[in-house]
Amino acid sequence: MNYRRLISLLAERSGKTQRASRKEIALFVSAIKEVLAAGKRVTIPRLGTFSTTAEEARSPKPASTEPEKKPAVVRRVEFTPSSVLLKNLNEAGPGDE
């Protein structure tokens, strides 16, 4: 499902306009980004948990004449699906949406 179809689906199910649905999705994503940027987790019941991890970035081996640089820290976003979501997905038949 792409972004446009998601907006249409939410508008149909909520009875709101596509413009209102688009704004609500933007607010939802913005809120998750803010919480993750603060290093916290976001748990949505029956969906899952978004969290971040930090690790050293890979860096190419410096030439012998260059001073060694300390690699930067890279933050990654992880999503762990809830057991309810996994159960629902596994109960659905192939091609069911």
mmCIF file with all atom_site columns, C-alpha atoms in Angstrom:
data_model
loop_
_atom_site.group_PDB
_atom_site.id
_atom_site.type_symbol
_atom_site.label_atom_id
_atom_site.label_alt_id
_atom_site.label_comp_id
_atom_site.label_asym_id
_atom_site.label_entity_id
_atom_site.label_seq_id
_atom_site.pdbx_PDB_ins_code
_atom_site.Cartn_x
_atom_site.Cartn_y
_atom_site.Cartn_z
_atom_site.occupancy
_atom_site.B_iso_or_equiv
_atom_site.pdbx_formal_charge
_atom_site.auth_seq_id
_atom_site.auth_comp_id
_atom_site.auth_asym_id
_atom_site.auth_atom_id
_atom_site.pdbx_PDB_model_num
ATOM 1  C CA . MET A 1 1  ? 0.000   0.000   0.000  1.00 0.00 ? 1  MET A CA 1
ATOM 2  C CA . ASN A 1 2  ? 1.410   3.377   -0.888 1.00 0.00 ? 2  ASN A CA 1
ATOM 3  C CA . TYR A 1 3  ? 0.972   6.702   0.900  1.00 0.00 ? 3  TYR A CA 1
ATOM 4  C CA . ARG A 1 4  ? -1.900  7.918   -1.306 1.00 0.00 ? 4  ARG A CA 1
ATOM 5  C CA . ARG A 1 5  ? -3.861  4.714   -0.821 1.00 0.00 ? 5  ARG A CA 1
ATOM 6  C CA . LEU A 1 6  ? -3.323  4.893   2.948  1.00 0.00 ? 6  LEU A CA 1
ATOM 7  C CA . ILE A 1 7  ? -4.697  8.440   3.018  1.00 0.00 ? 7  ILE A CA 1
ATOM 8  C CA . SER A 1 8  ? -7.715  7.386   0.937  1.00 0.00 ? 8  SER A CA 1
ATOM 9  C CA . LEU A 1 9  ? -8.379  4.388   3.166  1.00 0.00 ? 9  LEU A CA 1
ATOM 10 C CA . LEU A 1 10 ? -8.216  6.468   6.355  1.00 0.00 ? 10 LEU A CA 1
ATOM 11 C CA . ALA A 1 11 ? -10.483 9.122   4.836  1.00 0.00 ? 11 ALA A CA 1
ATOM 12 C CA . GLU A 1 12 ? -13.037 6.488   3.797  1.00 0.00 ? 12 GLU A CA 1
ATOM 13 C CA . ARG A 1 13 ? -13.053 4.763   7.187  1.00 0.00 ? 13 ARG A CA 1
ATOM 14 C CA . SER A 1 14 ? -13.080 7.923   9.299  1.00 0.00 ? 14 SER A CA 1
ATOM 15 C CA . GLY A 1 15 ? -15.504 9.934   7.191  1.00 0.00 ? 15 GLY A CA 1
ATOM 16 C CA . LYS A 1 16 ? -12.989 12.777  7.064  1.00 0.00 ? 16 LYS A CA 1
ATOM 17 C CA . THR A 1 17 ? -11.500 14.448  4.028  1.00 0.00 ? 17 THR A CA 1
ATOM 18 C CA . GLN A 1 18 ? -8.271  13.262  2.452  1.00 0.00 ? 18 GLN A CA 1
ATOM 19 C CA . ARG A 1 19 ? -6.685  16.580  3.444  1.00 0.00 ? 19 ARG A CA 1
ATOM 20 C CA . ALA A 1 20 ? -7.609  15.965  7.105  1.00 0.00 ? 20 ALA A CA 1
ATOM 21 C CA . SER A 1 21 ? -6.331  12.378  6.910  1.00 0.00 ? 21 SER A CA 1
ATOM 22 C CA . ARG A 1 22 ? -3.051  13.540  5.374  1.00 0.00 ? 22 ARG A CA 1
ATOM 23 C CA . LYS A 1 23 ? -2.616  16.063  8.195  1.00 0.00 ? 23 LYS A CA 1
ATOM 24 C CA . GLU A 1 24 ? -3.312  13.428  10.858 1.00 0.00 ? 24 GLU A CA 1
ATOM 25 C CA . ILE A 1 25 ? -0.743  11.062  9.353  1.00 0.00 ? 25 ILE A CA 1
ATOM 26 C CA . ALA A 1 26 ? 1.811   13.896  9.260  1.00 0.00 ? 26 ALA A CA 1
ATOM 27 C CA . LEU A 1 27 ? 1.136   14.698  12.935 1.00 0.00 ? 27 LEU A CA 1
ATOM 28 C CA . PHE A 1 28 ? 1.418   11.024  13.870 1.00 0.00 ? 28 PHE A CA 1
ATOM 29 C CA . VAL A 1 29 ? 4.759   10.620  12.069 1.00 0.00 ? 29 VAL A CA 1
ATOM 30 C CA . SER A 1 30 ? 6.063   13.891  13.505 1.00 0.00 ? 30 SER A CA 1
ATOM 31 C CA . ALA A 1 31 ? 5.228   12.813  17.057 1.00 0.00 ? 31 ALA A CA 1
ATOM 32 C CA . ILE A 1 32 ? 6.990   9.472   16.597 1.00 0.00 ? 32 ILE A CA 1
ATOM 33 C CA . LYS A 1 33 ? 10.074  11.192  15.147 1.00 0.00 ? 33 LYS A CA 1
ATOM 34 C CA . GLU A 1 34 ? 10.261  13.595  18.112 1.00 0.00 ? 34 GLU A CA 1
ATOM 35 C CA . VAL A 1 35 ? 10.053  10.813  20.670 1.00 0.00 ? 35 VAL A CA 1
ATOM 36 C CA . LEU A 1 36 ? 12.630  8.676   18.838 1.00 0.00 ? 36 LEU A CA 1
ATOM 37 C CA . ALA A 1 37 ? 14.972  11.676  18.479 1.00 0.00 ? 37 ALA A CA 1
ATOM 38 C CA . ALA A 1 38 ? 14.831  12.035  22.273 1.00 0.00 ? 38 ALA A CA 1
ATOM 39 C CA . GLY A 1 39 ? 16.036  8.425   22.568 1.00 0.00 ? 39 GLY A CA 1
ATOM 40 C CA . LYS A 1 40 ? 12.732  7.064   23.839 1.00 0.00 ? 40 LYS A CA 1
ATOM 41 C CA . ARG A 1 41 ? 10.556  4.195   22.643 1.00 0.00 ? 41 ARG A CA 1
ATOM 42 C CA . VAL A 1 42 ? 7.088   4.420   21.118 1.00 0.00 ? 42 VAL A CA 1
ATOM 43 C CA . THR A 1 43 ? 4.765   1.499   21.819 1.00 0.00 ? 43 THR A CA 1
ATOM 44 C CA . ILE A 1 44 ? 1.442   1.273   20.022 1.00 0.00 ? 44 ILE A CA 1
ATOM 45 C CA . PRO A 1 45 ? -0.803  -1.474  21.408 1.00 0.00 ? 45 PRO A CA 1
ATOM 46 C CA . ARG A 1 46 ? -1.654  -4.228  18.922 1.00 0.00 ? 46 ARG A CA 1
ATOM 47 C CA . LEU A 1 47 ? 0.891   -2.800  16.439 1.00 0.00 ? 47 LEU A CA 1
ATOM 48 C CA . GLY A 1 48 ? 4.367   -2.827  17.970 1.00 0.00 ? 48 GLY A CA 1
ATOM 49 C CA . THR A 1 49 ? 7.269   -0.785  19.302 1.00 0.00 ? 49 THR A CA 1
ATOM 50 C CA . PHE A 1 50 ? 9.532   1.700   17.556 1.00 0.00 ? 50 PHE A CA 1
ATOM 51 C CA . SER A 1 51 ? 12.924  2.206   19.176 1.00 0.00 ? 51 SER A CA 1
ATOM 52 C CA . THR A 1 52 ? 16.401  3.439   18.308 1.00 0.00 ? 52 THR A CA 1
ATOM 53 C CA . THR A 1 53 ? 19.827  1.905   18.584 1.00 0.00 ? 53 THR A CA 1
ATOM 54 C CA . ALA A 1 54 ? 23.197  3.584   18.294 1.00 0.00 ? 54 ALA A CA 1
ATOM 55 C CA . GLU A 1 55 ? 26.350  2.103   16.867 1.00 0.00 ? 55 GLU A CA 1
ATOM 56 C CA . GLU A 1 56 ? 29.632  3.321   15.512 1.00 0.00 ? 56 GLU A CA 1
ATOM 57 C CA . ALA A 1 57 ? 29.521  4.150   11.831 1.00 0.00 ? 57 ALA A CA 1
ATOM 58 C CA . ARG A 1 58 ? 31.718  2.153   9.551  1.00 0.00 ? 58 ARG A CA 1
ATOM 59 C CA . SER A 1 59 ? 34.641  4.095   8.226  1.00 0.00 ? 59 SER A CA 1
ATOM 60 C CA . PRO A 1 60 ? 37.106  3.191   5.546  1.00 0.00 ? 60 PRO A CA 1
ATOM 61 C CA . LYS A 1 61 ? 40.582  2.339   6.717  1.00 0.00 ? 61 LYS A CA 1
ATOM 62 C CA . PRO A 1 62 ? 42.541  5.598   6.674  1.00 0.00 ? 62 PRO A CA 1
ATOM 63 C CA . ALA A 1 63 ? 45.650  5.921   4.569  1.00 0.00 ? 63 ALA A CA 1
ATOM 64 C CA . SER A 1 64 ? 48.815  5.637   6.613  1.00 0.00 ? 64 SER A CA 1
ATOM 65 C CA . THR A 1 65 ? 49.533  9.350   6.144  1.00 0.00 ? 65 THR A CA 1
ATOM 66 C CA . GLU A 1 66 ? 46.124  10.474  7.385  1.00 0.00 ? 66 GLU A CA 1
ATOM 67 C CA . PRO A 1 67 ? 45.398  10.781  11.098 1.00 0.00 ? 67 PRO A CA 1
ATOM 68 C CA . GLU A 1 68 ? 42.905  8.213   12.295 1.00 0.00 ? 68 GLU A CA 1
ATOM 69 C CA . LYS A 1 69 ? 39.411  9.660   12.737 1.00 0.00 ? 69 LYS A CA 1
ATOM 70 C CA . LYS A 1 70 ? 36.980  8.475   15.344 1.00 0.00 ? 70 LYS A CA 1
ATOM 71 C CA . PRO A 1 71 ? 33.881  7.097   13.585 1.00 0.00 ? 71 PRO A CA 1
ATOM 72 C CA . ALA A 1 72 ? 30.613  8.932   14.109 1.00 0.00 ? 72 ALA A CA 1
ATOM 73 C CA . VAL A 1 73 ? 27.691  7.335   15.880 1.00 0.00 ? 73 VAL A CA 1
ATOM 74 C CA . VAL A 1 74 ? 24.854  6.210   13.650 1.00 0.00 ? 74 VAL A CA 1
ATOM 75 C CA . ARG A 1 75 ? 21.342  5.901   15.039 1.00 0.00 ? 75 ARG A CA 1
ATOM 76 C CA . ARG A 1 76 ? 18.975  3.363   13.555 1.00 0.00 ? 76 ARG A CA 1
ATOM 77 C CA . VAL A 1 77 ? 15.238  2.914   13.978 1.00 0.00 ? 77 VAL A CA 1
ATOM 78 C CA . GLU A 1 78 ? 13.940  -0.538  14.804 1.00 0.00 ? 78 GLU A CA 1
ATOM 79 C CA . PHE A 1 79 ? 10.379  -1.808  14.759 1.00 0.00 ? 79 PHE A CA 1
ATOM 80 C CA . THR A 1 80 ? 9.314   -4.838  16.768 1.00 0.00 ? 80 THR A CA 1
ATOM 81 C CA . PRO A 1 81 ? 5.814   -6.059  15.904 1.00 0.00 ? 81 PRO A CA 1
ATOM 82 C CA . SER A 1 82 ? 3.465   -6.936  18.749 1.00 0.00 ? 82 SER A CA 1
ATOM 83 C CA . SER A 1 83 ? 2.418   -10.512 19.350 1.00 0.00 ? 83 SER A CA 1
ATOM 84 C CA . VAL A 1 84 ? -1.161  -9.536  18.449 1.00 0.00 ? 84 VAL A CA 1
ATOM 85 C CA . LEU A 1 85 ? -0.056  -8.197  15.057 1.00 0.00 ? 85 LEU A CA 1
ATOM 86 C CA . LEU A 1 86 ? 2.015   -11.299 14.352 1.00 0.00 ? 86 LEU A CA 1
ATOM 87 C CA . LYS A 1 87 ? -0.874  -13.557 15.327 1.00 0.00 ? 87 LYS A CA 1
ATOM 88 C CA . ASN A 1 88 ? -3.280  -11.661 13.059 1.00 0.00 ? 88 ASN A CA 1
ATOM 89 C CA . LEU A 1 89 ? -0.827  -11.802 10.143 1.00 0.00 ? 89 LEU A CA 1
ATOM 90 C CA . ASN A 1 90 ? -0.255  -15.517 10.601 1.00 0.00 ? 90 ASN A CA 1
ATOM 91 C CA . GLU A 1 91 ? -3.990  -16.235 10.789 1.00 0.00 ? 91 GLU A CA 1
ATOM 92 C CA . ALA A 1 92 ? -4.650  -14.358 7.525  1.00 0.00 ? 92 ALA A CA 1
ATOM 93 C CA . GLY A 1 93 ? -4.424  -16.451 4.410  1.00 0.00 ? 93 GLY A CA 1
ATOM 94 C CA . PRO A 1 94 ? -2.037  -15.674 1.565  1.00 0.00 ? 94 PRO A CA 1
ATOM 95 C CA . GLY A 1 95 ? -3.086  -12.536 -0.250 1.00 0.00 ? 95 GLY A CA 1
ATOM 96 C CA . ASP A 1 96 ? -5.473  -11.430 2.518  1.00 0.00 ? 96 ASP A CA 1
ATOM 97 C CA . GLU A 1 97 ? -5.126  -7.800  3.488  1.00 0.00 ? 97 GLU A CA 1
#
